[in-house]
Short mmCIF file of C-alpha atoms and ligand atoms in Angstrom, two decimals:
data_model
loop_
_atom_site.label_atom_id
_atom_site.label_comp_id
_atom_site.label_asym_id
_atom_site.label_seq_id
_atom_site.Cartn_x
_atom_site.Cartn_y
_atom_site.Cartn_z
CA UNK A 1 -61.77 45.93 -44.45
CA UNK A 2 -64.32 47.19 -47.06
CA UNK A 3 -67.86 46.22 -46.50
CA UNK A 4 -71.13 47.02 -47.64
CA UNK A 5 -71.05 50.47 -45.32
CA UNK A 6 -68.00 51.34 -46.84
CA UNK A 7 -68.27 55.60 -48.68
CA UNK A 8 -66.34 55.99 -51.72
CA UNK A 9 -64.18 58.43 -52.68
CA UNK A 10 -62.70 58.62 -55.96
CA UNK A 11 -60.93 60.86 -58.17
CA UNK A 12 -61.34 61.37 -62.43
CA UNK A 13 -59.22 62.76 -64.82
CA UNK A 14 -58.10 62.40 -68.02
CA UNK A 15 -55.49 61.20 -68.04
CA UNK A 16 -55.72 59.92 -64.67
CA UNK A 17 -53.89 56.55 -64.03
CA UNK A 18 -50.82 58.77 -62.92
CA UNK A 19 -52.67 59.86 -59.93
CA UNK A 20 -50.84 59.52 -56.36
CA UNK A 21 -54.19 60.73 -55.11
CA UNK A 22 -55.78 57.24 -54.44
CA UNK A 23 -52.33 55.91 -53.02
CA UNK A 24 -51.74 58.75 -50.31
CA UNK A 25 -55.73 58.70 -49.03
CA UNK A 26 -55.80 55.12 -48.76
CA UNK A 27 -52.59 55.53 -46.42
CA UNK A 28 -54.51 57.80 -44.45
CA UNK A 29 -57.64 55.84 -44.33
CA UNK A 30 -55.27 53.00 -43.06
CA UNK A 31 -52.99 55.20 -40.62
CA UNK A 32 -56.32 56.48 -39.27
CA UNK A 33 -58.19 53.11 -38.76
CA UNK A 34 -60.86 54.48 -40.92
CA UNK A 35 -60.00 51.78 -43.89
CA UNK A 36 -63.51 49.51 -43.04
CA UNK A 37 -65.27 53.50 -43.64
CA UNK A 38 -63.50 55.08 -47.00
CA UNK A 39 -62.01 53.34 -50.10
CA UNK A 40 -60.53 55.77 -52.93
CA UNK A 41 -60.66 55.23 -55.93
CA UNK A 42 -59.94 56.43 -60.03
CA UNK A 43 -61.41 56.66 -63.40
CA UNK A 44 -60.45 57.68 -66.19
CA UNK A 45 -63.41 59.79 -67.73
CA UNK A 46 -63.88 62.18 -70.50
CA UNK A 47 -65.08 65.50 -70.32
CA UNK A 48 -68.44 64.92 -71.48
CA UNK A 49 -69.24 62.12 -69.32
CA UNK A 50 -68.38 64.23 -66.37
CA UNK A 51 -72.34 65.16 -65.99
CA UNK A 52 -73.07 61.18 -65.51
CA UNK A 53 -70.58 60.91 -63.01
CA UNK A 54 -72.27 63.17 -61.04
CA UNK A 55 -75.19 62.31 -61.58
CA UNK A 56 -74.20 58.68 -60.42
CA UNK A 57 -72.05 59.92 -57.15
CA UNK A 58 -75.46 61.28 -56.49
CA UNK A 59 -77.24 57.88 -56.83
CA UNK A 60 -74.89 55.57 -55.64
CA UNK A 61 -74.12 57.82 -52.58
CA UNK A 62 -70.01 58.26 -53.34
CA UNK A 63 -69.15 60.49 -50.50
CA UNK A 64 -66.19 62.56 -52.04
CA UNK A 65 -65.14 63.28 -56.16
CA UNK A 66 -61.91 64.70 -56.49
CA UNK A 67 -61.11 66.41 -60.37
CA UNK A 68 -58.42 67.13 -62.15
CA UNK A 69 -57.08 67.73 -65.28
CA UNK A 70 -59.29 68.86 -67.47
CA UNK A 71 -62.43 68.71 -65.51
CA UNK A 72 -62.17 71.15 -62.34
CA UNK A 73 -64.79 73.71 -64.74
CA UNK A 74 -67.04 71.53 -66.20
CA UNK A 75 -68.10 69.86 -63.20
CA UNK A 76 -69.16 73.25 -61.48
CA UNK A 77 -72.10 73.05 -63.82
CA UNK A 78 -73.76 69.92 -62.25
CA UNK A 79 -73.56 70.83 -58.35
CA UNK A 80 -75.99 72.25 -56.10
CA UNK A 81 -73.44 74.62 -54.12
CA UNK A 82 -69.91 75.86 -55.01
CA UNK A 83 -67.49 77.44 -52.06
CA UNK A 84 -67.05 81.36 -52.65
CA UNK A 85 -63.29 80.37 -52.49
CA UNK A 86 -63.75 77.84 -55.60
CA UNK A 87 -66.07 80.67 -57.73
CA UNK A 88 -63.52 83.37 -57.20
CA UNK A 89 -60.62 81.27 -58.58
CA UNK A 90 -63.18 79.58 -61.22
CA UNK A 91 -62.33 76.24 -60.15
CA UNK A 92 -63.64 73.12 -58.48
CA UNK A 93 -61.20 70.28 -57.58
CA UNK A 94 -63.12 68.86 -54.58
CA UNK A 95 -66.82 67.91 -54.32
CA UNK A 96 -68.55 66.33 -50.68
CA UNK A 97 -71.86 64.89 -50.93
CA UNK A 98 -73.76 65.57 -47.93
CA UNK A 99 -77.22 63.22 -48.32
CA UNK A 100 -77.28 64.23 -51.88
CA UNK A 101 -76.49 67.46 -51.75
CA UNK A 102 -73.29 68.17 -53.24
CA UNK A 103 -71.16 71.49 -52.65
CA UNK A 104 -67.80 71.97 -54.49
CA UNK A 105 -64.60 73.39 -52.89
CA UNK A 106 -61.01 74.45 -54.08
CA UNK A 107 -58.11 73.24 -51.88
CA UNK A 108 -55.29 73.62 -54.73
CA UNK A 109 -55.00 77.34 -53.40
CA UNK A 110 -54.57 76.14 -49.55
CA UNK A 111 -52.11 73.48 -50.16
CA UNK A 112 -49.86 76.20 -52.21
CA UNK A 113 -50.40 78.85 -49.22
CA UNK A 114 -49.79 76.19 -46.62
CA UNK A 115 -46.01 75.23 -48.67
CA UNK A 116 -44.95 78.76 -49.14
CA UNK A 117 -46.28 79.80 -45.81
CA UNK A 118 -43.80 77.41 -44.05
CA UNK A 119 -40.63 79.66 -46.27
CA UNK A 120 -42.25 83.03 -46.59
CA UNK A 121 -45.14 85.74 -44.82
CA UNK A 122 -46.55 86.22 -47.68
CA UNK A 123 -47.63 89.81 -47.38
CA UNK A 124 -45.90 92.37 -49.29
CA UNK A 125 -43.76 89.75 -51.30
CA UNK A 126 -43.46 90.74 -54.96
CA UNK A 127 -44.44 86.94 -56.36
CA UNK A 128 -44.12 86.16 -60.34
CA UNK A 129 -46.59 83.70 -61.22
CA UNK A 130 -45.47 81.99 -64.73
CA UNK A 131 -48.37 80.45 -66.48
CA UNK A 132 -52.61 81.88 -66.70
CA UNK A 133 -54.05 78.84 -66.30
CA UNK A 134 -56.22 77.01 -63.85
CA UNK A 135 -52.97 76.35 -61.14
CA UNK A 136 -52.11 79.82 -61.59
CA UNK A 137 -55.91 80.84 -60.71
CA UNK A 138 -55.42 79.17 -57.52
CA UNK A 139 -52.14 80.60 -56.87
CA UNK A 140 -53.13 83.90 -57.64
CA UNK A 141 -55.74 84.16 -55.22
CA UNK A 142 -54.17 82.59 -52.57
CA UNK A 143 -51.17 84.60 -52.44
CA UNK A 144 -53.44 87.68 -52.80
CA UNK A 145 -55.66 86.94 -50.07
CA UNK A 146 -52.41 86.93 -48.23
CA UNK A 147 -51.63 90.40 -48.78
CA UNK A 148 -48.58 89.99 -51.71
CA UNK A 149 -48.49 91.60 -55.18
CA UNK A 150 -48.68 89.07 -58.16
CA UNK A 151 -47.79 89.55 -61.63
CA UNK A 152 -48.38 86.89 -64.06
CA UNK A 153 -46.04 86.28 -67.12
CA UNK A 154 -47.69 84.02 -69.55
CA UNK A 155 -47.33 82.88 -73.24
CA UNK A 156 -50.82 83.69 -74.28
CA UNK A 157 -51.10 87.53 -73.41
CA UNK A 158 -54.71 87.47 -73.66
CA UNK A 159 -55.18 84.65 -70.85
CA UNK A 160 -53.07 86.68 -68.78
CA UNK A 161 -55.11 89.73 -68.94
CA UNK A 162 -57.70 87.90 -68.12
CA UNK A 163 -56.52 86.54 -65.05
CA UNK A 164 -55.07 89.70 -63.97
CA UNK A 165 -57.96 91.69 -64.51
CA UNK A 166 -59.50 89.06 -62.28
CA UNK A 167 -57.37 89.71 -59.18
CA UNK A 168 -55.82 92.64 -59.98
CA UNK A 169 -52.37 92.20 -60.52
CA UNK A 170 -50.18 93.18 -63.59
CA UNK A 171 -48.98 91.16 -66.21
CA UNK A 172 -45.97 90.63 -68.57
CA UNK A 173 -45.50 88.94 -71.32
CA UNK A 174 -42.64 85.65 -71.49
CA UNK A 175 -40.18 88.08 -73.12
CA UNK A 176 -39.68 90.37 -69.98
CA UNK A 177 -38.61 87.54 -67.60
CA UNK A 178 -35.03 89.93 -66.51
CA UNK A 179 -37.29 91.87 -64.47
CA UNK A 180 -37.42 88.82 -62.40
CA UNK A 181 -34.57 90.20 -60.56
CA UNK A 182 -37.10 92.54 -58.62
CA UNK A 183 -39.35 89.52 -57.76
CA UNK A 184 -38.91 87.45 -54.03
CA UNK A 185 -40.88 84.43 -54.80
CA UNK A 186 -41.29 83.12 -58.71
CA UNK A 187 -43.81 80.24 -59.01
CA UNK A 188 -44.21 78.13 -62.21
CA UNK A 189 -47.68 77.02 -63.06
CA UNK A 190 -46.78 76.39 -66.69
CA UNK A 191 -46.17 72.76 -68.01
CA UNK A 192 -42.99 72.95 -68.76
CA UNK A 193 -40.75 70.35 -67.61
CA UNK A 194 -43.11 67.40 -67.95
CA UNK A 195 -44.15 65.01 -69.96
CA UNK A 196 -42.51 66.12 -73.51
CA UNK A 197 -41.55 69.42 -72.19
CA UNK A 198 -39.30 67.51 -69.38
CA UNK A 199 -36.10 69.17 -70.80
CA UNK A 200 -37.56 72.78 -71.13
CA UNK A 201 -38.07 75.32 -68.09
CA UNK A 202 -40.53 78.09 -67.92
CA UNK A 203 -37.65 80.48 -66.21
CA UNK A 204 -34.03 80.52 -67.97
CA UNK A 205 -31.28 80.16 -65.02
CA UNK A 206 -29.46 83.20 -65.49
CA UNK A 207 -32.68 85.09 -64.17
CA UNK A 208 -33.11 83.16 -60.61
CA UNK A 209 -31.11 84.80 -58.07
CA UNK A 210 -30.33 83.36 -54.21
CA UNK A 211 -32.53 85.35 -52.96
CA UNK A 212 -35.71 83.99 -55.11
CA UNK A 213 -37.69 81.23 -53.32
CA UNK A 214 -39.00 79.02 -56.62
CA UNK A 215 -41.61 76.87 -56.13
CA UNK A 216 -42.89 74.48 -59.03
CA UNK A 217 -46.28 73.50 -59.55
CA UNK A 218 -45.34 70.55 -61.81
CA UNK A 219 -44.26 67.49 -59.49
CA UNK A 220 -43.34 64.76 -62.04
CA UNK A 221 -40.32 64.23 -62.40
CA UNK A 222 -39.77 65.14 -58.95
CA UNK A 223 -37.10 67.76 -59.82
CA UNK A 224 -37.72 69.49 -62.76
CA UNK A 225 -34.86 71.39 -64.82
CA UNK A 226 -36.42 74.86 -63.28
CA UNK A 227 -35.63 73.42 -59.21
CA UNK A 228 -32.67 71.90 -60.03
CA UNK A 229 -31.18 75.02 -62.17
CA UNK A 230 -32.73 76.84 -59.11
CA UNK A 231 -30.70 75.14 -56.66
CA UNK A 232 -27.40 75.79 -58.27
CA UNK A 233 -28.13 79.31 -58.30
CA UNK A 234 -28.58 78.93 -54.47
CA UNK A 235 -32.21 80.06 -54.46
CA UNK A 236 -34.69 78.34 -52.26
CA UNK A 237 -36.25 75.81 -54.20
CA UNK A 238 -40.12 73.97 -53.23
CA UNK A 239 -41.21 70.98 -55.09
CA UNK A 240 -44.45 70.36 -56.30
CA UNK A 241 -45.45 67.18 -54.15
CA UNK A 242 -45.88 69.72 -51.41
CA UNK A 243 -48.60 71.18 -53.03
CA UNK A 244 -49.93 67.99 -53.85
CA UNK A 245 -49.61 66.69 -50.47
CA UNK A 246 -51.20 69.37 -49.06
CA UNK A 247 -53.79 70.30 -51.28
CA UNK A 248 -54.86 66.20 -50.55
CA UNK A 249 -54.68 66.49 -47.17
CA UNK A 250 -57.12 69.34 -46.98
CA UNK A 251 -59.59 67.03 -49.40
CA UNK A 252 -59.27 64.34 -47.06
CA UNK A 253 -60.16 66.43 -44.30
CA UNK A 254 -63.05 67.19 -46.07
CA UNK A 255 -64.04 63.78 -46.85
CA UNK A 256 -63.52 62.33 -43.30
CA UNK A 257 -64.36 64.96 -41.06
CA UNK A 258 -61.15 63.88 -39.50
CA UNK A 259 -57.69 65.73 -39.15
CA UNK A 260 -54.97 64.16 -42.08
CA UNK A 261 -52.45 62.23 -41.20
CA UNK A 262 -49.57 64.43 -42.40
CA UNK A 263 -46.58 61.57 -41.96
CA UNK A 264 -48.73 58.55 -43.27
CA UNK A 265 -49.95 60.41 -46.50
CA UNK A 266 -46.32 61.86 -46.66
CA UNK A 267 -44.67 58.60 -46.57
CA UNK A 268 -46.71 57.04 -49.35
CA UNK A 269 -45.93 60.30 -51.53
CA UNK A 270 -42.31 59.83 -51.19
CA UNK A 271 -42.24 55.94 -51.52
CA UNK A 272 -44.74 56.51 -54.63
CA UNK A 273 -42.27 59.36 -56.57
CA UNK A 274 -38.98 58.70 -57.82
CA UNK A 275 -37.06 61.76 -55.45
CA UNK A 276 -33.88 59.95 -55.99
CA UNK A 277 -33.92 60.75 -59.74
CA UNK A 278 -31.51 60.44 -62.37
CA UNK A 279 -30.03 63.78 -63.84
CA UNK A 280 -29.55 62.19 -67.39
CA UNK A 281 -33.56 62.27 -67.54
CA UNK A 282 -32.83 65.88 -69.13
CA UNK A 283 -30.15 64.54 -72.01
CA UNK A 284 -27.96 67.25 -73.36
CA UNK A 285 -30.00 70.25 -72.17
CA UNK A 286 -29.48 69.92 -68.72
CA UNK A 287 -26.05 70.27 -67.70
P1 NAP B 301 -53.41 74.49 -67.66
O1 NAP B 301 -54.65 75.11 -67.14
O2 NAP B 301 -53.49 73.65 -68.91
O3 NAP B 301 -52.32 75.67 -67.89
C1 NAP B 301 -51.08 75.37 -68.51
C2 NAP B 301 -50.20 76.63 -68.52
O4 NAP B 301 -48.94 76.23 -69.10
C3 NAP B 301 -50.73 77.77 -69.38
O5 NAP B 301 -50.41 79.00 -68.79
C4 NAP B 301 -49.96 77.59 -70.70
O6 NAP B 301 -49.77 78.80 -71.40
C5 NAP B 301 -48.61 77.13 -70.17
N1 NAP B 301 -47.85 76.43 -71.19
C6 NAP B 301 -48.09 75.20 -71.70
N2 NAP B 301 -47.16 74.90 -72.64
C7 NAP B 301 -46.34 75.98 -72.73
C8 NAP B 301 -45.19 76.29 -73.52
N3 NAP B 301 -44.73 75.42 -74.41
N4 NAP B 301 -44.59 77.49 -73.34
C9 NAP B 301 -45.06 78.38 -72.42
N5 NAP B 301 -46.15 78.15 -71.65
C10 NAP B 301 -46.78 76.96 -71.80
O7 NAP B 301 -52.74 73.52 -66.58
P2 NAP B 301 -52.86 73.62 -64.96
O8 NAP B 301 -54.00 72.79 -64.51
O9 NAP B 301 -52.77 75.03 -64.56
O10 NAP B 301 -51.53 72.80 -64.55
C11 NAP B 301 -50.24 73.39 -64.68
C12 NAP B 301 -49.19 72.44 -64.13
O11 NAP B 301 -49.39 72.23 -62.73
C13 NAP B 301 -49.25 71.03 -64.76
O12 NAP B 301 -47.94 70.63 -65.03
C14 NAP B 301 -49.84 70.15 -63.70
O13 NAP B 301 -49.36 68.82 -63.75
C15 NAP B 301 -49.38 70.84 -62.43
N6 NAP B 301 -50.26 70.61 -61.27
C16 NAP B 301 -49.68 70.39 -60.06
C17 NAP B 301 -50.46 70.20 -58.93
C18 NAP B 301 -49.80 69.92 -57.62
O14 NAP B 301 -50.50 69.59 -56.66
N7 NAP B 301 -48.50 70.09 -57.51
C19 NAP B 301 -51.86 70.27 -59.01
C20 NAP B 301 -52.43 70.52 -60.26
C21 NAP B 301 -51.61 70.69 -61.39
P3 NAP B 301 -50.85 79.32 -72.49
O15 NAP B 301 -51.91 80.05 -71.71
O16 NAP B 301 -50.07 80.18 -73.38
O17 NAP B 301 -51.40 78.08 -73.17
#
């Protein structure tokens, strides 16, 4: 289906050849017809090379750059427009190129609201928000903008002044974590439990309570020691391929001008991540 009229979209990171991103717009390119219009792509691209990327999407007319990990702030400095929504959090994970001019947006913040939303109205809710970094910027302000009080618990105090002062919660430092108990919704945006920190969990289990709704930012493995502690305390648990699916969806909108194709992209998420996991991925610690 591609031909010379095909628009790129592609997504860099680094890492990046983890990335369900390409997979799950390509479905919705295909569910959509719209596979002869769009390809999406990845590369693998190092922070200082993220000027010349956009300084090629500019010549070679990509239509859409998607960013993560670590490059959502450095590419803000090579754009003609950023999104009020993407300054206030401080972060850029979606760029459109209209003709060559190119305007960056945040949708990490809309595909959080849009998973909590479907368990929660936000306003009012007392949420914890475990981690100061640049998921927890997103989730901060999204909640906010909804009307519920945050405060962020993080390991570095001083990040977590920062981000507080920013949307004016309160912060706590990692050691005060029993106070949970007066939280509804606790949201991890740490790291922990991937990667190397797969056996660790940001929240220890005696804290989370039925009533909590815990929602994990991290999405691989699929259940992380923090959801599936969660779930045998009864709480409400959300993984983090919501977010992700969301959070994509609203890109793609952006991209195509065209409404996502919420079961298509879905399906390819799900066939793409191991949700049938195996609990001995957590050895001894997880019991
Ligand atoms: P980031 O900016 O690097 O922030 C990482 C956070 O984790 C910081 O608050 C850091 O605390 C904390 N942390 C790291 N190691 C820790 C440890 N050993 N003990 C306590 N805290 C620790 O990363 P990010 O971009 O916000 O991403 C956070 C997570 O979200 C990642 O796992 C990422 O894969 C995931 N993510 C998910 C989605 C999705 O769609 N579901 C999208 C983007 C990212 P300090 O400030 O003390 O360093």
């Amino acid at each position: 289906m591609i031909n010379a009229k095909t628009k790129i979209c592609i997504i860099i990171g680094d890492p990046v050849d983890h990335s369900l991103s390409p997979a799950i717009h390509n479905a919705g390119y295909k569910a959509l017809g719209i596979d002869d219009k769009f390809v999406f792509v990845a590369s693998c691209v190092k922070v200082k090379e993220v000027k010349d990327v956009v300084r090629a999407m500019r010549i070679m007319n990509f239509r859409g750059l998607t960013c993560t990990m670590p490059h959502k702030i450095e590419v803000m400095k090579y754009l003609n427009e950023i999104d009020k929504t993407a300054q206030r959090i401080g972060a850029v994970n979606t760029v459109v190129n209209d003709n060559g001019v190119l305007k960056g947006y945040n949708t990490d913040w809309l595909g959080i609201i849009h998973t909590l939303e479907k368990h929660i109205h936000l306003s009012g809710k007392q949420i914890a928000i475990i981690g100061a970094g640049g998921v927890a910027h997103a989730m901060a302000y999204g909640v906010t903008s909804k009307g519920a009080r945050v405060t962020i618990f993080n390991r570095t105090i001083k990040k977590a002044k920062k981000l507080a002062k920013h949307i004016k919660a309160k912060l706590r430092d990692l050691s005060n974590l029993s106070i949970l108990k007066e939280f509804d919704v606790i949201l991890n945006a740490t790291s922990l439990g991937m990667g190397d920190k797969i056996s660790l969990t940001s929240v220890p289990k005696e804290y989370i309570l039925k009533k909590h709704i815990v929602f994990d930012a991290v999405y691989e493995p699929y259940e992380t020691r923090l959801l599936c502690e969660a779930k045998e305390q009864d709480a409400t648990i959300i993984h983090g391929t919501e977010m992700l699916l969301y959070q994509g969806m609203e890109q793609f909108e952006l991209y195509t001008g065209r409404k996502a194709p919420e079961e298509a992209m879905r399906k390819t998420l799900t066939k793409n991540i191991n949700i049938n996991q195996d609990e001995e991925i957590y050895g001894d610690y997880f019991v």
